[in-house]
Short mmCIF file of C-alpha atoms in Angstrom, two decimals:
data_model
loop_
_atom_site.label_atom_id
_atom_site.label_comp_id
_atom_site.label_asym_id
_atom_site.label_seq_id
_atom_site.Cartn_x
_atom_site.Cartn_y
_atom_site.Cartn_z
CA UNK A 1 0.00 0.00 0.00
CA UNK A 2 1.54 3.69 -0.70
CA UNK A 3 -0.10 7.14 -0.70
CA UNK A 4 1.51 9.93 -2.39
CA UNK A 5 1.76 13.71 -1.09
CA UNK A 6 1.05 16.08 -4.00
CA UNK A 7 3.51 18.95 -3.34
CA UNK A 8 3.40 22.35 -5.86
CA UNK A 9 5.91 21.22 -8.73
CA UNK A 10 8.47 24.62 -8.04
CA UNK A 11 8.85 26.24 -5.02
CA UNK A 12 11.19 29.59 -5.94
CA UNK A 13 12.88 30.66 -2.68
CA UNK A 14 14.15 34.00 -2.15
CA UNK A 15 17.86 34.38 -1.34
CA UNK A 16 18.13 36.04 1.83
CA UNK A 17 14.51 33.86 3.01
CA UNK A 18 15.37 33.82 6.79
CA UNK A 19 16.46 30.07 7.96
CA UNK A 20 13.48 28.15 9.79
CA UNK A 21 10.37 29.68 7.43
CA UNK A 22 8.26 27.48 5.63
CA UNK A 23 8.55 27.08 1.83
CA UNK A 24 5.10 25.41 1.22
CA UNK A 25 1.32 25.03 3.11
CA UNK A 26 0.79 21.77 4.36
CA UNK A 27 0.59 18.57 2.63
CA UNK A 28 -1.06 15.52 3.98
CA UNK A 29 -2.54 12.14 2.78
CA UNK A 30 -6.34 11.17 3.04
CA UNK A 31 -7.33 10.26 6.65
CA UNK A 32 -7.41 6.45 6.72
CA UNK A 33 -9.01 4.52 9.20
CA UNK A 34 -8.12 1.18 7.63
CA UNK A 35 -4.34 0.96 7.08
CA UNK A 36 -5.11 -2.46 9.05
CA UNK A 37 -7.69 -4.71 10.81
CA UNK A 38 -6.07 -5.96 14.20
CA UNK A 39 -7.94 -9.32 15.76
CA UNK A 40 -6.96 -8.19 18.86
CA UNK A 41 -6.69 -11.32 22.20
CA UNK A 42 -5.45 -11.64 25.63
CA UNK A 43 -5.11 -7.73 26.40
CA UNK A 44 -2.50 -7.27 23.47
CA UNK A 45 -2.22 -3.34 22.18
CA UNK A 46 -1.94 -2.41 18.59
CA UNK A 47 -1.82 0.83 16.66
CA UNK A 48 0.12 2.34 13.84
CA UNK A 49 3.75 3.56 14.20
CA UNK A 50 5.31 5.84 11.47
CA UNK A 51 8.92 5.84 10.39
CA UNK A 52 11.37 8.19 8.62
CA UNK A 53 12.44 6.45 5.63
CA UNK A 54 13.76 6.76 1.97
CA UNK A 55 15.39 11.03 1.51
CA UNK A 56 14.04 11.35 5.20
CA UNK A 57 16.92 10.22 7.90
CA UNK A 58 15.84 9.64 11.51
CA UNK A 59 17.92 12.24 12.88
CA UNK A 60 16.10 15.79 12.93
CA UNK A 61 17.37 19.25 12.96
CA UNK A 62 16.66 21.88 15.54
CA UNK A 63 14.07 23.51 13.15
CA UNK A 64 10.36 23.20 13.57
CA UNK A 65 7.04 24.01 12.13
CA UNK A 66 3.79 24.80 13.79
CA UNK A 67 0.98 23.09 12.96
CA UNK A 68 -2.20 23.06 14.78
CA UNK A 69 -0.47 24.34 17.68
CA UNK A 70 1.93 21.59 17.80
CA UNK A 71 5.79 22.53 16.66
CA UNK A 72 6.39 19.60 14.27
CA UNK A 73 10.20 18.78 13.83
CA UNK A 74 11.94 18.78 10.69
CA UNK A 75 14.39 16.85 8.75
CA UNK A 76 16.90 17.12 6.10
CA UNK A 77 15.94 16.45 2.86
CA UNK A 78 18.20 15.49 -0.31
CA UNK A 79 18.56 18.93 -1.31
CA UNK A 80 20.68 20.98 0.63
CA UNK A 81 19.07 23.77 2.66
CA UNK A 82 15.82 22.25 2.39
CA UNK A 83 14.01 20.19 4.96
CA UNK A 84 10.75 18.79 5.61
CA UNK A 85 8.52 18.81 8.75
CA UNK A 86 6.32 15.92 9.46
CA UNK A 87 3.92 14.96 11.51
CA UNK A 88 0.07 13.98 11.68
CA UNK A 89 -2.89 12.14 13.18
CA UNK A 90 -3.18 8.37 14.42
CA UNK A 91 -6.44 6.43 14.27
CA UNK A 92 -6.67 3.68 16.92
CA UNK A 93 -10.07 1.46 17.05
CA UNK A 94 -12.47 4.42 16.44
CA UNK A 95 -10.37 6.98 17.87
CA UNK A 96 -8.56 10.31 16.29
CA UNK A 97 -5.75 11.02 17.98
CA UNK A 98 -3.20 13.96 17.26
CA UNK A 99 -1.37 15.94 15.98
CA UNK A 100 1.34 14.11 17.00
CA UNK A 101 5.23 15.18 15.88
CA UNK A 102 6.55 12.42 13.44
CA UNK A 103 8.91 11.58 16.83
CA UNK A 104 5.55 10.81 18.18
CA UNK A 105 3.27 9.23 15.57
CA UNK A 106 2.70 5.87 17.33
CA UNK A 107 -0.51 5.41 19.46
CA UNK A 108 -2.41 2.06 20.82
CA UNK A 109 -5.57 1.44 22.27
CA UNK A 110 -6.43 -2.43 23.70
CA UNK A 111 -10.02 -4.20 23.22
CA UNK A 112 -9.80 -7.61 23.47
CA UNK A 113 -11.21 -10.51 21.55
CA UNK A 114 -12.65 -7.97 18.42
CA UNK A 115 -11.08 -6.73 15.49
CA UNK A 116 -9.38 -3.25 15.58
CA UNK A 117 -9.03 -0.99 12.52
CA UNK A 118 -5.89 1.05 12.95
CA UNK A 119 -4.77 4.09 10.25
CA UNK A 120 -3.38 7.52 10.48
CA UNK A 121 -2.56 10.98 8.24
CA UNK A 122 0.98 12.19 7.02
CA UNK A 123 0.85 15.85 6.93
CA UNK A 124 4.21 17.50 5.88
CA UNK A 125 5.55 20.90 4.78
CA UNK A 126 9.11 22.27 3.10
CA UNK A 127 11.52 24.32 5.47
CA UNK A 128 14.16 25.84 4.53
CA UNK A 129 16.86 25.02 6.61
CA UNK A 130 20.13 26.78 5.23
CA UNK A 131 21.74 28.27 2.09
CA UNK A 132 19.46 26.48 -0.34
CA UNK A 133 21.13 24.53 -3.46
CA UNK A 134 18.69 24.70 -6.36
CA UNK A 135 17.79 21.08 -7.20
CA UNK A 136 14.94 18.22 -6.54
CA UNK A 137 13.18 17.31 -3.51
CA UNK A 138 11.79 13.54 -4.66
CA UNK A 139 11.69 10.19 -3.40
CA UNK A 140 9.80 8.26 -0.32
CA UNK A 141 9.38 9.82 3.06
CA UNK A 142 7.81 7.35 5.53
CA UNK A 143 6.55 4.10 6.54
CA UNK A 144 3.93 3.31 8.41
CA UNK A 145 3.70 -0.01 10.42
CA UNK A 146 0.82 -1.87 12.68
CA UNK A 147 2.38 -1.64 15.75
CA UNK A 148 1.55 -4.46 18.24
CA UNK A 149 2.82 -5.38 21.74
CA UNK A 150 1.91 -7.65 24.81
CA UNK A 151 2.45 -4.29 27.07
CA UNK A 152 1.98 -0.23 26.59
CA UNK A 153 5.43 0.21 25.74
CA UNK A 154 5.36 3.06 23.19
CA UNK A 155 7.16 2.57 19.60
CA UNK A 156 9.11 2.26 18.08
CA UNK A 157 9.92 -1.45 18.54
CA UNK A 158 7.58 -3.69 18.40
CA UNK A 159 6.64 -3.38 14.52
CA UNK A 160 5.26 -6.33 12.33
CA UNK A 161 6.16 -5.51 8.93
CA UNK A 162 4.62 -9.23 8.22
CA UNK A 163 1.25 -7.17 8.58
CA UNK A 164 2.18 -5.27 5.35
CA UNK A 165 3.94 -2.10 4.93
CA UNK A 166 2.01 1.48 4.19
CA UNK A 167 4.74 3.87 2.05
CA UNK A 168 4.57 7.19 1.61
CA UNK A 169 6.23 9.43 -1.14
CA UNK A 170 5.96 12.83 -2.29
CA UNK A 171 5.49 14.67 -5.80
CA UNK A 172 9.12 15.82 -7.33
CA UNK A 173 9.40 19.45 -6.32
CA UNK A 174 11.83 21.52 -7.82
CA UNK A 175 13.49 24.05 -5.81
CA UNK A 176 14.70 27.57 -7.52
CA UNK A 177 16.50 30.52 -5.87
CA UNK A 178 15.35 33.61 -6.77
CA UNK A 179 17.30 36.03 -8.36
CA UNK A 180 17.60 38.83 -10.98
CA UNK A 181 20.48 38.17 -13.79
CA UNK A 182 23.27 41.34 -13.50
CA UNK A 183 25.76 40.99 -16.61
CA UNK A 184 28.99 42.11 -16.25
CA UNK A 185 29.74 45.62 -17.19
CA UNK A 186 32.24 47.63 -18.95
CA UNK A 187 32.91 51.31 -18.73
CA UNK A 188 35.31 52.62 -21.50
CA UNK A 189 36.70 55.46 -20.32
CA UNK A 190 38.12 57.02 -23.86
CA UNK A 191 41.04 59.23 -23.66
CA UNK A 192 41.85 62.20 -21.59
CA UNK A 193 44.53 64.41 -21.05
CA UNK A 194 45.87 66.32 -18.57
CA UNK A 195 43.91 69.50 -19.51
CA UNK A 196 40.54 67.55 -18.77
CA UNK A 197 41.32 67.24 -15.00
CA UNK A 198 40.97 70.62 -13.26
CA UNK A 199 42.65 70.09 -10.36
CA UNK A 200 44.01 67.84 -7.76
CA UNK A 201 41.05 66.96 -5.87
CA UNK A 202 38.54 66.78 -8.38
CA UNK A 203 36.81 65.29 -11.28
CA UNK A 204 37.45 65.04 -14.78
CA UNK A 205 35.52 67.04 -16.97
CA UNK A 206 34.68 64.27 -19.41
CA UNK A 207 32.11 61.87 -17.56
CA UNK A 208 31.25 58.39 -19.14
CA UNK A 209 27.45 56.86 -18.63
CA UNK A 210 26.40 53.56 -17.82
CA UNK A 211 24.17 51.03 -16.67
CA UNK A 212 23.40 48.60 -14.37
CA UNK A 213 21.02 46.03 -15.30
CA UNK A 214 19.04 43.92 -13.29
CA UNK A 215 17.13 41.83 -15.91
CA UNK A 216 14.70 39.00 -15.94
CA UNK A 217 14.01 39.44 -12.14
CA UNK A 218 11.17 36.51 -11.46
CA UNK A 219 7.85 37.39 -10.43
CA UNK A 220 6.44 35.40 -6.97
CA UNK A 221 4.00 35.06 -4.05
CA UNK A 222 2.94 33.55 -1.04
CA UNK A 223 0.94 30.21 -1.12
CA UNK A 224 -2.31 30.86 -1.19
CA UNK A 225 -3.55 28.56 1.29
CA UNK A 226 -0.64 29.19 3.34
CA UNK A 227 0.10 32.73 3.60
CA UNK A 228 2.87 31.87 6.23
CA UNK A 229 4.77 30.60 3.34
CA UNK A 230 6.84 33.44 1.61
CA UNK A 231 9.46 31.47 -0.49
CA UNK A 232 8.28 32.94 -3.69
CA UNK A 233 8.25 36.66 -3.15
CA UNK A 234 11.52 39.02 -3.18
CA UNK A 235 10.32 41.45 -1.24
CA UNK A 236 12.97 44.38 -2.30
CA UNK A 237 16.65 44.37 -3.82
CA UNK A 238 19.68 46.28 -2.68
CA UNK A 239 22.78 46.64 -4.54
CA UNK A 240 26.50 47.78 -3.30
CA UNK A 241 29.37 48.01 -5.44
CA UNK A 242 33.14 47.48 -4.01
CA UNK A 243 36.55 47.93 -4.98
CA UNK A 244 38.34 44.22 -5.29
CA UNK A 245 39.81 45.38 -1.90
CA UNK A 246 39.12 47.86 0.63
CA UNK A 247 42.69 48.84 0.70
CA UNK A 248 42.01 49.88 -3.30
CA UNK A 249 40.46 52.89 -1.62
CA UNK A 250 42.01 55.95 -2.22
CA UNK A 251 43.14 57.60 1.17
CA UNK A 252 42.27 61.02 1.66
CA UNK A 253 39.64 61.57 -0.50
CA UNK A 254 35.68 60.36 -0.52
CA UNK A 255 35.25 57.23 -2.32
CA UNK A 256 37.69 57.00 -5.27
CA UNK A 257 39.11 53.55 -6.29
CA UNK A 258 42.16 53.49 -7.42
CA UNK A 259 43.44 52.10 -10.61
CA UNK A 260 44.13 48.32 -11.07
CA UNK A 261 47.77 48.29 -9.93
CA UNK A 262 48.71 45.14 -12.37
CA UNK A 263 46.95 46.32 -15.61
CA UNK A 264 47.36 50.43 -15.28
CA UNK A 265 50.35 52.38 -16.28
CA UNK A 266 49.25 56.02 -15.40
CA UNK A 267 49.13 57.10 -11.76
CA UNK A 268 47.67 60.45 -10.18
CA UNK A 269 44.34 59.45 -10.71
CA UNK A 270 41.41 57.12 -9.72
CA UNK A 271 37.44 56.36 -10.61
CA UNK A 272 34.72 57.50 -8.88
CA UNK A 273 31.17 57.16 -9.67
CA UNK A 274 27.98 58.66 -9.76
CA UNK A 275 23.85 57.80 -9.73
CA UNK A 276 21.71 59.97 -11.84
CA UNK A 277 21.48 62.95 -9.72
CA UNK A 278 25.04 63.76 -9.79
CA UNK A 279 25.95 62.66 -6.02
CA UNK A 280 29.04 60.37 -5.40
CA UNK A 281 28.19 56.90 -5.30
CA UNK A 282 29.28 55.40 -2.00
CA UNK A 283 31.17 52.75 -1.81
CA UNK A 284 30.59 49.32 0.31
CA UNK A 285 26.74 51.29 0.63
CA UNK A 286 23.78 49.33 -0.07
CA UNK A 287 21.24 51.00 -2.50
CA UNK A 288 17.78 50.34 -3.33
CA UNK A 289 16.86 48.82 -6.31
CA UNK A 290 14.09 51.68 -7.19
CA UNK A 291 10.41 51.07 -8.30
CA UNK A 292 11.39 46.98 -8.18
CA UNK A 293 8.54 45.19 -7.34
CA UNK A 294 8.35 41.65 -6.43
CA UNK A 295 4.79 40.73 -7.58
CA UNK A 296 5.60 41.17 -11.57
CA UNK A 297 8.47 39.54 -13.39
CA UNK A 298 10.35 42.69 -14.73
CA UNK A 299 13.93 44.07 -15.67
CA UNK A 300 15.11 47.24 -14.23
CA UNK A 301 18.34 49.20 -14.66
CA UNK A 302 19.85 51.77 -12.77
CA UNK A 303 21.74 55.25 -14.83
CA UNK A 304 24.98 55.75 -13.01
CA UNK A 305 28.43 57.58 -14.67
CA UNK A 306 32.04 57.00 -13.98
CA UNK A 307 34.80 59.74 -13.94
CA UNK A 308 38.12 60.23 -13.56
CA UNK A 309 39.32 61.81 -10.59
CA UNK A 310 42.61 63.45 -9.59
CA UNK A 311 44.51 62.84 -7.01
CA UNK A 312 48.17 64.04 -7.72
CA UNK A 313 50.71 64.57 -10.47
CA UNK A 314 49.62 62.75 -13.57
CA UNK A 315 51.73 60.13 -15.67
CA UNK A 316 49.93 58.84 -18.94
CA UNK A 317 49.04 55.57 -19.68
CA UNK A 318 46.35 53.29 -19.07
CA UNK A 319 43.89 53.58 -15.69
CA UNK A 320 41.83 50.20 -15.10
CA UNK A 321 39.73 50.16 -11.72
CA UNK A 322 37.77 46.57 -11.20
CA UNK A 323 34.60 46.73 -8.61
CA UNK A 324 32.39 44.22 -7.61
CA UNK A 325 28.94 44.43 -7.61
CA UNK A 326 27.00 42.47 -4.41
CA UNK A 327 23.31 42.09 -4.79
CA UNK A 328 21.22 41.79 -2.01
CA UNK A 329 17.83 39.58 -1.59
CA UNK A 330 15.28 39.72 0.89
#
């Protein structure tokens, strides 16, 4: 006997999706009140008794889920950073009994000489439990045995697999990380002479524009049924750009990088850039990504310039400057 747990097919998780938050509503199997039929004699106990099995090890993390007022613990999966809470209801000769944690899905009840029917539910839900690797949850998740002993000695132990084994598995769900693509960019600065800088201290006269582009940024949402569950929404984007090393900052003067040191010949000057209203771009700053809005799958770019900037006696050659650009999810 198996049941199957229909999960969405793609979950899209956000980057920066704090640790311990749910990544789907719940999932569970019917309600069966028939997994077996028990002849019970001589005061014996029998229920059912679920196992982790399959992508699902017995071990579970420190993470848990809520549900129904019970914090339901959760597992590892076989993708990194994802796990799974599980958990459910037992049915015992008539009886529903839960939500019990999956550590505590085993229940009994004893009536002797007459036939007991004993089930249960598998309810379960996707966690994300660390920097997620995109990639597919799939595969079994549980057994479920008719658990049957001379005394009240909780499970497990005590299992008769000979009764038949109830297996549970899940839909393949395949796990994304949001994010918008940012191609690499390149600024050429043309050629200037010493006439275009006006002075140590400032700015060349001759500014360059550019973009960055933030393109194909992916639309998302909470689950419906489960607004608790915020994997698919990127609720804003920042942005900071950075020199390859903070001590590529020029001293003595606000925010100027200074030139590549193994692919520049000219000295006495450095970069410093610019957003669309003229004021200095800060360095190691985060920025808001403007008008971005997670709801709608969009593109966005940003206007910036780049200029040279003086900052002693000029030699000629070439001036390269390399920055990094660190984009922020959340």
């Amino acid at each position: 006997m198996a049941y199957t747990l229909n999960f969405p097919a793609t979950v899209a998780v956000a980057r920066d999706l704090p640790v311990g938050s749910p990544l789907t509503a719940w999932i569970s199997t019917p309600y069966v009140t028939n997994y077996w039929t028990c002849n019970q004699s001589d005061g014996w106990y029998t229920g059912t008794d679920f196992e982790a099995a399959g992508i699902i090890p017995n071990s579970q993390t420190s993470y848990t889920r809520v549900y129904d007022g019970l914090a339901f613990p959760v597992y590892t999966t076989n993708v990194p950073g994802v796990g799974m809470a599980l958990g459910g209801y037992i049915y015992t000769d008539g009886l529903r009994r839960g939500p019990f944690g999956f550590n505590g899905l085993g229940a009994q009840r004893n009536k002797i000489n007459t036939a007991a029917n004993n089930g249960g539910q598998l309810v379960a839900s996707l966690v994300k439990i660390g920097n997620i690797t995109p990639g597919t949850v799939t595969g079994q998740l549980a057994q479920a045995f008719s658990w049957e002993s001379a005394t009240r000695t909780e499970p497990p132990g005590n299992l008769n697999p000979a009764a038949g084994v109830v297996n549970f598995y899940m839909t393949p769900v395949v796990i994304t990380v949001l994010t918008c693509q940012t191609p690499d960019v390149t600024v050429d600065m043309g050629t200037q002479t010493p006439a275009d800088f006006p002075g140590v201290g400032a700015p060349s006269n001759k500014s360059r524009s550019f973009n960055l582009s933030f393109n194909n940024c992916p639309a998302g949402g909470a689950d419906a049924s489960d607004p608790q569950s915020l994997s698919g929404l990127i609720h804003s984007v920042q942005y900071r750009i950075d020199p390859v090393s903070p001590d590529r900052m020029v001293p003595g003067y606000s925010n100027v990088v200074a030139l590549d040191s193994g692919t520049s010949q000219a000295s006495g000057i450095g970069i410093q850039l610019y957003d669309s209203t003229g004021a200095v771009v800060p360095m190691a700053t985060l920025r808001p990504l403007g008008g971005f809005d997670g709801t709608k799958a969009s593109s966005y770019s940003v206007s910036m310039k780049a200029n040279y900037f003086r900052t002693g006696a000029i030699s000629p050659g070439t001036g390269n400057v390399t920055m990094y650009m660190t984009v922020q999810y959340e």
